[in-house]
Tab-separated table of C-alpha atoms and ligand atoms in Angstrom:
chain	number	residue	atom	x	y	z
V	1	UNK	CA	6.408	22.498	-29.596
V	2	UNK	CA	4.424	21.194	-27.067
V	3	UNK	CA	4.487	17.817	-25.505
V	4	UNK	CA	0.929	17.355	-25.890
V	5	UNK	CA	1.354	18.124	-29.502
V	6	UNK	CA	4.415	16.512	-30.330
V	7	UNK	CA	2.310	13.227	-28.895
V	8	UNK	CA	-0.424	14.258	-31.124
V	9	UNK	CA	1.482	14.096	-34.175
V	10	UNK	CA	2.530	10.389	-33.417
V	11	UNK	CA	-0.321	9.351	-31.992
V	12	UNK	CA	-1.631	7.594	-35.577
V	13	UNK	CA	2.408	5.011	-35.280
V	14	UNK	CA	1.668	4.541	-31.577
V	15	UNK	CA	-1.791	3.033	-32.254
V	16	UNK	CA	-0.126	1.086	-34.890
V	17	UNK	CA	2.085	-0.431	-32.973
V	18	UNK	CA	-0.440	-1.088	-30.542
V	19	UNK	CA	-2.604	-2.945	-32.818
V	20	UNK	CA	0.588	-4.479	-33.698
V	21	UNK	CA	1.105	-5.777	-30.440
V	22	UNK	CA	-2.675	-6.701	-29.775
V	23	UNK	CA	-2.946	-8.788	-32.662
V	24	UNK	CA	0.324	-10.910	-31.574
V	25	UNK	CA	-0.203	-10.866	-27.387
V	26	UNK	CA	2.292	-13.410	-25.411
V	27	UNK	CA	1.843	-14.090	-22.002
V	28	UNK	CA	4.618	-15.158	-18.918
V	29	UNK	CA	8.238	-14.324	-19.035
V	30	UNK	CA	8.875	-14.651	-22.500
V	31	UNK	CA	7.686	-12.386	-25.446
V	32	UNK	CA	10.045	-12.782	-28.342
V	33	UNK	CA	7.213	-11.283	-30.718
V	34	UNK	CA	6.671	-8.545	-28.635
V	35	UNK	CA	10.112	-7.754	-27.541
V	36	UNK	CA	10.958	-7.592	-31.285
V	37	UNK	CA	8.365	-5.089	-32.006
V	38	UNK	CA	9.467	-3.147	-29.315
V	39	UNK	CA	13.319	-3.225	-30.267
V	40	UNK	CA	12.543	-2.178	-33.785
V	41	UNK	CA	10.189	0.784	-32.929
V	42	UNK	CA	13.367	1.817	-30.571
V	43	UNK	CA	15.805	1.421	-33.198
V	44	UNK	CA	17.168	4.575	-34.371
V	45	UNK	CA	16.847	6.641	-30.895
V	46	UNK	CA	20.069	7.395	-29.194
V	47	UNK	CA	19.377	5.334	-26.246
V	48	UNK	CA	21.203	2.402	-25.381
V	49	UNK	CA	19.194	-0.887	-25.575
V	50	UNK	CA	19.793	-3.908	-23.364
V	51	UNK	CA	17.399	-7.468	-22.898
V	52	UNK	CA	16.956	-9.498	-20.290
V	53	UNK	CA	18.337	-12.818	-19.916
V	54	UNK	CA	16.062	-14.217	-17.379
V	55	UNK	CA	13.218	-12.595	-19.262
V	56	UNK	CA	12.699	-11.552	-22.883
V	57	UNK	CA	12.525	-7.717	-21.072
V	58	UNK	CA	13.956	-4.228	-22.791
V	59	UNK	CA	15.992	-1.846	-21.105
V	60	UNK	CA	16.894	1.450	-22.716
V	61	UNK	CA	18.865	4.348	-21.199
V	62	UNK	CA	18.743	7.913	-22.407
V	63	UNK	CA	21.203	10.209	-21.495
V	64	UNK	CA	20.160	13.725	-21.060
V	65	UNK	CA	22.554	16.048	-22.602
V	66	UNK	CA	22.978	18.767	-20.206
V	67	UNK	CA	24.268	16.247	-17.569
V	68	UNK	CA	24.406	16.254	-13.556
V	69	UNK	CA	20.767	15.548	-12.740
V	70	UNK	CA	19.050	12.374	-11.348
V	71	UNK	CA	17.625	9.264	-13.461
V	72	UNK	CA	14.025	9.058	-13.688
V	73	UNK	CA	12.801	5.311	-14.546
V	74	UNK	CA	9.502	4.944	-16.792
V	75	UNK	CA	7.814	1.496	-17.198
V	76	UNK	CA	5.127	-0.590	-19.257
V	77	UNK	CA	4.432	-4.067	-18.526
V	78	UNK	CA	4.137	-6.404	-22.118
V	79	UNK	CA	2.248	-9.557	-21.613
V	80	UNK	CA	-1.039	-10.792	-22.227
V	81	UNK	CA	-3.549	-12.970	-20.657
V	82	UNK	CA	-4.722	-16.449	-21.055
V	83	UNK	CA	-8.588	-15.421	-22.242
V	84	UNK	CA	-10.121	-16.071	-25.513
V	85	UNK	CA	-10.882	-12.794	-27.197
V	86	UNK	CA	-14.766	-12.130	-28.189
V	87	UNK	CA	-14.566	-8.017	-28.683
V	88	UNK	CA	-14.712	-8.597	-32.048
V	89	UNK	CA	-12.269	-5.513	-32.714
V	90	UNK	CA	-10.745	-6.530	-36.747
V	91	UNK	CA	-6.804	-6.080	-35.004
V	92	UNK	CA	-8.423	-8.970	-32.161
V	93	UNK	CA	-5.799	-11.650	-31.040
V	94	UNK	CA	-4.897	-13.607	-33.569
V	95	UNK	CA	-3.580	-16.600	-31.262
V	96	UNK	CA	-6.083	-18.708	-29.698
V	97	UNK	CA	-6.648	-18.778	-25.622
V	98	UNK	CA	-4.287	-15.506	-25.583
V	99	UNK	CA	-5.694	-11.780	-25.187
V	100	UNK	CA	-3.833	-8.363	-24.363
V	101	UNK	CA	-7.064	-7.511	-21.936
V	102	UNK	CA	-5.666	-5.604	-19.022
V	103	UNK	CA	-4.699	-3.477	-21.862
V	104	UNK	CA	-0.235	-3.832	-21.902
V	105	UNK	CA	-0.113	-3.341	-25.531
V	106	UNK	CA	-1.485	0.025	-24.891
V	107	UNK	CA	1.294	0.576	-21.711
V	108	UNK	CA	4.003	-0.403	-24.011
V	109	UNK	CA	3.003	1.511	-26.862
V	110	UNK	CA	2.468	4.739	-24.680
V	111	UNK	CA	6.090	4.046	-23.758
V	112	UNK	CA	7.745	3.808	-26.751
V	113	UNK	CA	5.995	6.771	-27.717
V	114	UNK	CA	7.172	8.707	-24.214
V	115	UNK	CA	11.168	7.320	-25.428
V	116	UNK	CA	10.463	9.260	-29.050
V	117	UNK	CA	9.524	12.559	-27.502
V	118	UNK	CA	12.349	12.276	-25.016
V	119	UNK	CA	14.759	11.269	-27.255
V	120	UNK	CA	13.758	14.650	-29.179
V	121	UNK	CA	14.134	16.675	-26.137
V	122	UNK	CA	17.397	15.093	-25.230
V	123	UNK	CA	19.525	17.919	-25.396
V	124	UNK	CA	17.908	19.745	-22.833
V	125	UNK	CA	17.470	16.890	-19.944
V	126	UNK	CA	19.806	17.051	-17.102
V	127	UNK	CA	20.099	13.474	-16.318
V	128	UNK	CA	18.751	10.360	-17.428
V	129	UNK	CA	15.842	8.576	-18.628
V	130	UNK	CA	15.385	4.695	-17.967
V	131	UNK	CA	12.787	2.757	-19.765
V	132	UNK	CA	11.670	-0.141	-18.457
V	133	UNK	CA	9.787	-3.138	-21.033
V	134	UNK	CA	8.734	-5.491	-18.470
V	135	UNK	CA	6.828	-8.881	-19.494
V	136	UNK	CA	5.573	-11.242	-16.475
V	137	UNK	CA	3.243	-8.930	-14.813
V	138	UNK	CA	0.200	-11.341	-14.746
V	139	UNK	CA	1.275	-12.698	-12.041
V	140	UNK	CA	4.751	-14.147	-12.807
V	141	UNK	CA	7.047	-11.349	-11.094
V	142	UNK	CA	8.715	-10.046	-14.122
V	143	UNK	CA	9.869	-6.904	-12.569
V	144	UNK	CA	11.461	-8.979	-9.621
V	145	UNK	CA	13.493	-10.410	-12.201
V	146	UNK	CA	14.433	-6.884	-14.184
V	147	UNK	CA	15.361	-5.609	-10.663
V	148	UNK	CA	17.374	-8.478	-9.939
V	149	UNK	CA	19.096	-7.942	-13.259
V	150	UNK	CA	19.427	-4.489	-12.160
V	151	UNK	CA	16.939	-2.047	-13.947
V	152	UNK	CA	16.903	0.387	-11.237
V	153	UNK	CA	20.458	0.968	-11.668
V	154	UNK	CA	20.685	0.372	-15.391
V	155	UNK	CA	22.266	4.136	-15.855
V	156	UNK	CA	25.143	3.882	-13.617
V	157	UNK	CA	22.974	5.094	-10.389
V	158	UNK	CA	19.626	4.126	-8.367
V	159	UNK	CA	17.096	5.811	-10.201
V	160	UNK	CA	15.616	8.703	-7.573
V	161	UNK	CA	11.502	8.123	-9.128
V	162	UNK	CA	9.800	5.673	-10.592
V	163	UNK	CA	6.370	6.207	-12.984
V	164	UNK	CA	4.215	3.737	-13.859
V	165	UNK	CA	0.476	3.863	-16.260
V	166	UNK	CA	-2.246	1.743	-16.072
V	167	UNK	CA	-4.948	1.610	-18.189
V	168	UNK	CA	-8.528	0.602	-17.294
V	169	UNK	CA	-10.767	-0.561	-19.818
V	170	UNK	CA	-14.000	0.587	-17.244
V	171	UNK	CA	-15.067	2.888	-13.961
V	172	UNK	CA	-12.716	5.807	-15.616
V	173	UNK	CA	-13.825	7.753	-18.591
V	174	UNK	CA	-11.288	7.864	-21.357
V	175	UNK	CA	-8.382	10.268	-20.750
V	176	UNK	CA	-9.083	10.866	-16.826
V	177	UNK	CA	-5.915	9.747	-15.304
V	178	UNK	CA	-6.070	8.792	-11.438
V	179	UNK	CA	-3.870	7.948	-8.286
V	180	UNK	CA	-3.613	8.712	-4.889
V	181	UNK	CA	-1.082	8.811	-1.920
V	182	UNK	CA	0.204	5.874	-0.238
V	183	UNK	CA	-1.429	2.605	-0.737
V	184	UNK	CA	-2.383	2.475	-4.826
V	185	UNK	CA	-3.108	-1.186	-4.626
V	186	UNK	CA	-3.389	-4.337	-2.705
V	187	UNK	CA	-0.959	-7.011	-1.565
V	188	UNK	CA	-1.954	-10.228	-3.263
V	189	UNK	CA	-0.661	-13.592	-1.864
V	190	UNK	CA	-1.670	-16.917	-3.127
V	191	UNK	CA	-1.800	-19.851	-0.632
V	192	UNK	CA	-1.620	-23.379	-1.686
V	193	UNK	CA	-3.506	-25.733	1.494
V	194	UNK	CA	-3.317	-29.328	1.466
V	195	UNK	CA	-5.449	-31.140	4.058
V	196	UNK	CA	-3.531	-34.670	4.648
V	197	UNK	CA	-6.073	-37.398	5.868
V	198	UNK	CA	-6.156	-41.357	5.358
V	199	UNK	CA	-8.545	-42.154	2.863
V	200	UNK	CA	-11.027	-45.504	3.753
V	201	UNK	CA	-14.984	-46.344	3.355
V	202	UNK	CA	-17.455	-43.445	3.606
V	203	UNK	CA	-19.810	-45.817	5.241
V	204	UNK	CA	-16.814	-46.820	8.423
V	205	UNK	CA	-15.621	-42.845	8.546
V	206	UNK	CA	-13.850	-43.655	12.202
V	207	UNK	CA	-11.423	-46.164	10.187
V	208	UNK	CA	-10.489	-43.323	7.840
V	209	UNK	CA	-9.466	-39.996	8.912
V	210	UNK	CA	-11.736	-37.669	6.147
V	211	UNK	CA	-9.787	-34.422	4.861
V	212	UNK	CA	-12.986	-32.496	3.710
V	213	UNK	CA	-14.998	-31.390	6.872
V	214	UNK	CA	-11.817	-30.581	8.456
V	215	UNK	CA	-11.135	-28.317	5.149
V	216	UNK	CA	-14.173	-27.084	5.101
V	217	UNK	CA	-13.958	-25.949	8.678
V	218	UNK	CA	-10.525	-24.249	7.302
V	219	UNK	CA	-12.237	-22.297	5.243
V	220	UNK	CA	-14.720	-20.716	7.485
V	221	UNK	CA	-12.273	-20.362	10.304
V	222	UNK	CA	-10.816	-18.063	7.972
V	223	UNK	CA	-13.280	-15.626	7.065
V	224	UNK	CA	-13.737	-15.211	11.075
V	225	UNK	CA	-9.802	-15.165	11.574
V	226	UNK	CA	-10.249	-11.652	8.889
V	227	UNK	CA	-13.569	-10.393	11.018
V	228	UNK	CA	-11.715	-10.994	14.800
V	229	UNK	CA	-8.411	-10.127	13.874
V	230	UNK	CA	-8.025	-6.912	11.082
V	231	UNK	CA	-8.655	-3.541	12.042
V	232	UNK	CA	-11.978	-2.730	9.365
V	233	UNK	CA	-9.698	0.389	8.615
V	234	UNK	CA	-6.968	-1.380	7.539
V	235	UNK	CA	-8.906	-4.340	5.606
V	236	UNK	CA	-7.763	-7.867	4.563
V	237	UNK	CA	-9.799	-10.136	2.059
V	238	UNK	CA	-9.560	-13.921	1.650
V	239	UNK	CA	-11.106	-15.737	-0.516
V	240	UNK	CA	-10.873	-19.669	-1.374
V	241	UNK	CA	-11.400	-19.841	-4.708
V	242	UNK	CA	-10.745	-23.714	-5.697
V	243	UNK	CA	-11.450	-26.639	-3.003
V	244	UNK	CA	-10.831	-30.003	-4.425
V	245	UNK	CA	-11.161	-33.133	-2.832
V	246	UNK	CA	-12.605	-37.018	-3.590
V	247	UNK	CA	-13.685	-38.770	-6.660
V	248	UNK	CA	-16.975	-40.073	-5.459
V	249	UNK	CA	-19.954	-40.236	-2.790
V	250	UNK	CA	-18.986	-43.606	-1.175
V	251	UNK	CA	-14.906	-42.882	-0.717
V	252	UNK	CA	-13.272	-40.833	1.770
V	253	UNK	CA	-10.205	-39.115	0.144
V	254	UNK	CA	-6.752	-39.225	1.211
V	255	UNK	CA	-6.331	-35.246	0.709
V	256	UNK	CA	-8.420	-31.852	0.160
V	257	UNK	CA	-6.397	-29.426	-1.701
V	258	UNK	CA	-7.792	-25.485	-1.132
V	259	UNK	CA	-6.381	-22.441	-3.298
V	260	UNK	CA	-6.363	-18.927	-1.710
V	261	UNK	CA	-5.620	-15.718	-2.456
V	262	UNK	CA	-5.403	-13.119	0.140
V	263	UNK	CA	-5.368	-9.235	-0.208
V	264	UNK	CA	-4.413	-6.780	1.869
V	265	UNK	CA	-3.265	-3.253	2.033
V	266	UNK	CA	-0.417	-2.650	4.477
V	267	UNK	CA	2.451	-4.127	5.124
V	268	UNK	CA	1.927	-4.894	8.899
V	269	UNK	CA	-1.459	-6.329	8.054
V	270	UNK	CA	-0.023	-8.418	5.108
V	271	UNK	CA	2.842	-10.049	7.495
V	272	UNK	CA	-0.162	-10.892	10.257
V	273	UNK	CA	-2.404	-12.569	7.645
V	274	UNK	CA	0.523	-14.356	6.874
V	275	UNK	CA	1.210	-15.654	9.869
V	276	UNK	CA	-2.095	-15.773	11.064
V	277	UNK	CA	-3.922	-18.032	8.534
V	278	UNK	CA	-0.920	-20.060	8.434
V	279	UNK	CA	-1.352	-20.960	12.394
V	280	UNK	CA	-5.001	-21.607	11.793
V	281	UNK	CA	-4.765	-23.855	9.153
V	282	UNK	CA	-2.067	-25.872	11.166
V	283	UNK	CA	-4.162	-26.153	14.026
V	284	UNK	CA	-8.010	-26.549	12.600
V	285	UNK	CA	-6.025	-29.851	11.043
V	286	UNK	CA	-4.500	-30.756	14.284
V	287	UNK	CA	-7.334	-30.518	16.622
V	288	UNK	CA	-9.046	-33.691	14.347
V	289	UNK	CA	-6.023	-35.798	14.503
V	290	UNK	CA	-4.722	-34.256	10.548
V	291	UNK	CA	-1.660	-32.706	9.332
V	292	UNK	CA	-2.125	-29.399	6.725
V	293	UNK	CA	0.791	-27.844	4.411
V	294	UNK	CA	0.101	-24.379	3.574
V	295	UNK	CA	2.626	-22.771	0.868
V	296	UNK	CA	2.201	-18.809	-0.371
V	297	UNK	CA	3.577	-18.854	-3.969
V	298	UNK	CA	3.291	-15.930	-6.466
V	299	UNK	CA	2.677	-12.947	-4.060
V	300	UNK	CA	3.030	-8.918	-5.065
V	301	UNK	CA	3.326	-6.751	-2.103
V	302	UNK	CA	1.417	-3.784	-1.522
V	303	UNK	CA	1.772	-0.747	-4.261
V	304	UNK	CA	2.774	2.028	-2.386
V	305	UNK	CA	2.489	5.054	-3.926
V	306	UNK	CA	5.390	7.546	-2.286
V	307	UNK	CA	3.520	10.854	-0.894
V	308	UNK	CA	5.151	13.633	-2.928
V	309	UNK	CA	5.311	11.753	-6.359
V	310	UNK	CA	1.874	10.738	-6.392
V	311	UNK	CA	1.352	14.718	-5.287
V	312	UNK	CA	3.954	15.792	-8.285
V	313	UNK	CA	1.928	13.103	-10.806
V	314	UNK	CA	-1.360	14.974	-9.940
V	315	UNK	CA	-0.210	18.401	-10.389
V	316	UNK	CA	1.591	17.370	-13.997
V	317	UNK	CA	-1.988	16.043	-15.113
V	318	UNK	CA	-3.491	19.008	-14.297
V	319	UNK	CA	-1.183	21.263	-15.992
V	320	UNK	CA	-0.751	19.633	-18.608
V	321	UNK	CA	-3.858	18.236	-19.673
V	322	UNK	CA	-6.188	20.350	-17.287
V	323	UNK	CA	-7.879	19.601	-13.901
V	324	UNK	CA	-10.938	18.000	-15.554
V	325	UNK	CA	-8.494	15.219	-16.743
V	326	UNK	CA	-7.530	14.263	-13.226
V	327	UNK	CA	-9.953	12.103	-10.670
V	328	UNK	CA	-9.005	11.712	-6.964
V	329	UNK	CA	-9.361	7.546	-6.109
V	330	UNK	CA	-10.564	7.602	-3.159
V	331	UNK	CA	-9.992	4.386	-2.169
V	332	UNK	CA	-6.827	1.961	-2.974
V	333	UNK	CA	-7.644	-0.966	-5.677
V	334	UNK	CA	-7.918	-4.636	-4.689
V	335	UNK	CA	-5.421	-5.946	-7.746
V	336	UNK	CA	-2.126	-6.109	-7.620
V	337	UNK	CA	0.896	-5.271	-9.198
V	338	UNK	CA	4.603	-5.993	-9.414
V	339	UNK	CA	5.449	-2.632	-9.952
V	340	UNK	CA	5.315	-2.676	-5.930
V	341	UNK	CA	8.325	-4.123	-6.035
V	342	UNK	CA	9.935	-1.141	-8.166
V	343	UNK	CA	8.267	1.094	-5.407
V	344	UNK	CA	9.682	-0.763	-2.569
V	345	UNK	CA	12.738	0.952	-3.542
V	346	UNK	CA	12.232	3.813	-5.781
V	347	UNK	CA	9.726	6.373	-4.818
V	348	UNK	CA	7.365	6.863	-7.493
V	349	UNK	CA	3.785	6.672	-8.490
V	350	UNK	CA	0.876	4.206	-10.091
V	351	UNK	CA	-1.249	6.000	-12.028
V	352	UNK	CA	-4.548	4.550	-13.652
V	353	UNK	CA	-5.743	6.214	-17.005
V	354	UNK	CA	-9.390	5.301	-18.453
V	355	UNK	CA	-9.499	4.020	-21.597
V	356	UNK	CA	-13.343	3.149	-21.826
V	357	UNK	CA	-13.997	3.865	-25.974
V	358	UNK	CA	-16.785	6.432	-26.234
V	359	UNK	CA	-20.072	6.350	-25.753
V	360	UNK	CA	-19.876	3.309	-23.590
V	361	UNK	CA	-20.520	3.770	-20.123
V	362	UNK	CA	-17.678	3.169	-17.995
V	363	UNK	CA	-19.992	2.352	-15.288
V	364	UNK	CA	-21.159	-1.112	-17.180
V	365	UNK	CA	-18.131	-1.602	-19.344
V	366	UNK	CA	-16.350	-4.899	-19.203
V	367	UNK	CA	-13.433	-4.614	-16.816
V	368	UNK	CA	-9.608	-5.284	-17.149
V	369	UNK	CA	-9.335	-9.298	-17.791
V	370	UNK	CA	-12.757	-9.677	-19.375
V	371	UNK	CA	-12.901	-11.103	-22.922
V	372	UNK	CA	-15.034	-8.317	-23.616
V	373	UNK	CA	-12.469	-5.578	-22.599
V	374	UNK	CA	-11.715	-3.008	-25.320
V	375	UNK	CA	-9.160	0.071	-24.848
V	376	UNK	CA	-9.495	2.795	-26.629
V	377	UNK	CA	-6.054	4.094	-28.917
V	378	UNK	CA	-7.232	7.399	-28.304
V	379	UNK	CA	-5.760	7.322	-24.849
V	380	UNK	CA	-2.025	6.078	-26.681
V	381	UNK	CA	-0.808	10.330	-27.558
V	382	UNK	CA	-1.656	11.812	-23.580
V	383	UNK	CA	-0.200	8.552	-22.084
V	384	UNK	CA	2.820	9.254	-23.619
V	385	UNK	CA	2.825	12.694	-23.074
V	386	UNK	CA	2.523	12.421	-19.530
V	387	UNK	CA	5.457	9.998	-19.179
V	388	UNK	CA	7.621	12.386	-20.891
V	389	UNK	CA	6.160	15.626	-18.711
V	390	UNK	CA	6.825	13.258	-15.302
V	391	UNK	CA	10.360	12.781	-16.539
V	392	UNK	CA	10.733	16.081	-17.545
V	393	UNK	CA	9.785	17.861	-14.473
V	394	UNK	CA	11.090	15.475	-12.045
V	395	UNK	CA	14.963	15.578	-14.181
V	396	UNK	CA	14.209	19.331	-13.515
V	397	UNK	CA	13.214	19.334	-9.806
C	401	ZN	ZN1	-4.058	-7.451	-15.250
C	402	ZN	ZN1	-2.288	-5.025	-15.830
């Protein structure tokens, strides 16, 4: 049978599990309700299951029987966000101040399904399948960790392509999958600015040495630093988006503290930023007489999508699904993702699917993150048969 119908015919457990998974969302490293749903809606395929010890991930490896050919890796991210769900939806989050809504109950549902009609096609793969449970997307580096506890090499070799799905809960239509070659999405670094001063009387400001005009010179100096320095081809974005400093209108603080977060979408313009608003913030301190600590914490690098994969991903949606299911993007998003790091070293592919329920207008629909985000299951059968056609092909190539 078909892939597309094979998915069809599970598509009413995979939305199970994914309401499953909604109702019960965990955020960070560790997902112990999650990872058990995902174990036992993996027990009973022939693939062999491993966790993570730094991280509450799942590994599984199927091995293709008719041997000799590459390993193709496959992954869904599992964790949730700290937002307070208002959709209203009767499978909504059942814990308070947590949400699945950039929509990775959906990811790892599609992905159990895609390890179901593998498993079923087994026989006929020449190599192997690795699926890859990740939790810590939301900024915690999750798959840094499952590549450090060696993912990519989890069947005995380097895996030779790497597919990822993302769904978005606006701007795509449901079912219209979308990528595009070479940069997929943005580098995101998070910089942590201290402005030292010494704190005194706000009416005697020469006996003090005030943090706050010097910060808030900082954080003009760098929009002109991305204006003067970045090619407008090749764009950087900074934005500081908490400045903190003093207690009241009389008392010049000892310290401002600024948090940044800086995008960008190539690798030579992410090391200059770097380095660049790093020099600036030294020196705007220096030139009153203050010291500044700047510290990047957190950061994703760019999500490169690798030429030909991204190609290969495009073609697959079109023949399987048909070329009204596939939209160009034009332009590479501002987010970020740790599945960069997986492409650092695997070629392989990002590809968005819409998952905006019917009739709403993906124009107006709440985005990814909102507390108003809703995903439609529908989506759940074609996600996974798409992750089993990428495998299937690319084993086949
Ligand atoms: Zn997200
Ligand atoms: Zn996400």
């Amino acid at each position: 049978m078909a892939v597309t119908e094979d998915a069809a015919a599970i598509a009413g457990e995979l939305a199970h599990l994914r309401r499953a998974i909604h109702a019960e969302p965990e955020t960070g490293l560790h997902l112990p309700l999650t990872q058990e749903k995902i174990l036992a809606a993996l027990d009973g395929l022939p693939v062999e299951v491993t966790r993570g010890s730094a991280l509450t991930s799942v590994t599984a490896v199927l091995r293709g029987g008719a041997g000799g050919g590459p390993v193709v890796l496959l992954r869904a991210d599992m964790d949730a966000l700290p937002v307070t769900e208002r959709t209203g939806l009767d499978f909504a989050s059942r814990i308070d101040g947590t949400m699945h809504a950039c929509g990775h109950d959906l990811h790892s549902a599609m992905l159990v399904g895609a390890a179901r009609l593998l498993s079923a096609r087994r026989a006929d793969l020449p190599g192997s399948v690795v699926f890859m449970f990740q939790p810590g997307e939301e900024g915690y580096g999750g798959a840094k960790f499952m590549i450090e506890e060696g993912v990519l090499d989890a069947a005995g070799e380097r895996a030779a392509a790497a597919y990822a799905l993302h769904v978005a809960s606006a701007e795509l239509s449901a079912g219209v999958f979308s990528t595009r070659e070479g940069p997929m999405m943005a580098a995101a670094d998070a910089l942590n600015i201290t402005v030292h001063g010494r704190g005194g009387h706000g009416s005697q400001p020469h006996h003090a040495a005030d943090p706050i005009p010097v910060a808030c010179e900082i954080v003009t100096a760098l929009q002109v630093l991305v204006t003067r320095t970045f090619d407008i081809f090749d764009p950087v974005v900074i934005t500081v988006g908490s400045f903190h400093a003093g207690t009241t209108n009389n008392v010049i603080p000892d310290e401002a503290r600024l948090q940044v977060t800086i995008r960008s979408f190539s690798a030579d313009a992410r090391a200059l930023v770097r380095e660049a608003a790093v020099r600036l913030i030294h020196d705007t301190a220096s030139a009153h007489g203050l010291t500044a600590t700047a510290e990047f914490e957190n950061s994703y690098p760019v999500t490169v999508n690798d030429q030909r994969e991204a190609r290969f991903a495009t073609e697959v949606v079109a023949d399987l699904l048909g070329e009204d299911r596939f939209l160009p993007q034009a332009n590479p998003m501002a987010g970020a993702e740790d599945f960069s790091f997986v492409l650092d070293q695997v070629p392989g592919a990002f590809v968005m699917l819409g998952a905006c329920p019917p009739p709403v207008d993906p124009a107006t629909a709440p985005f990814n993150h909102s507390a108003f985000a809703v995903f439609d299951d529908t989506v759940l059968a074609d996600g996974a048969a798409l992750f089993t056609e990428l495998a299937v092909r690319r084993l086949n190539r």
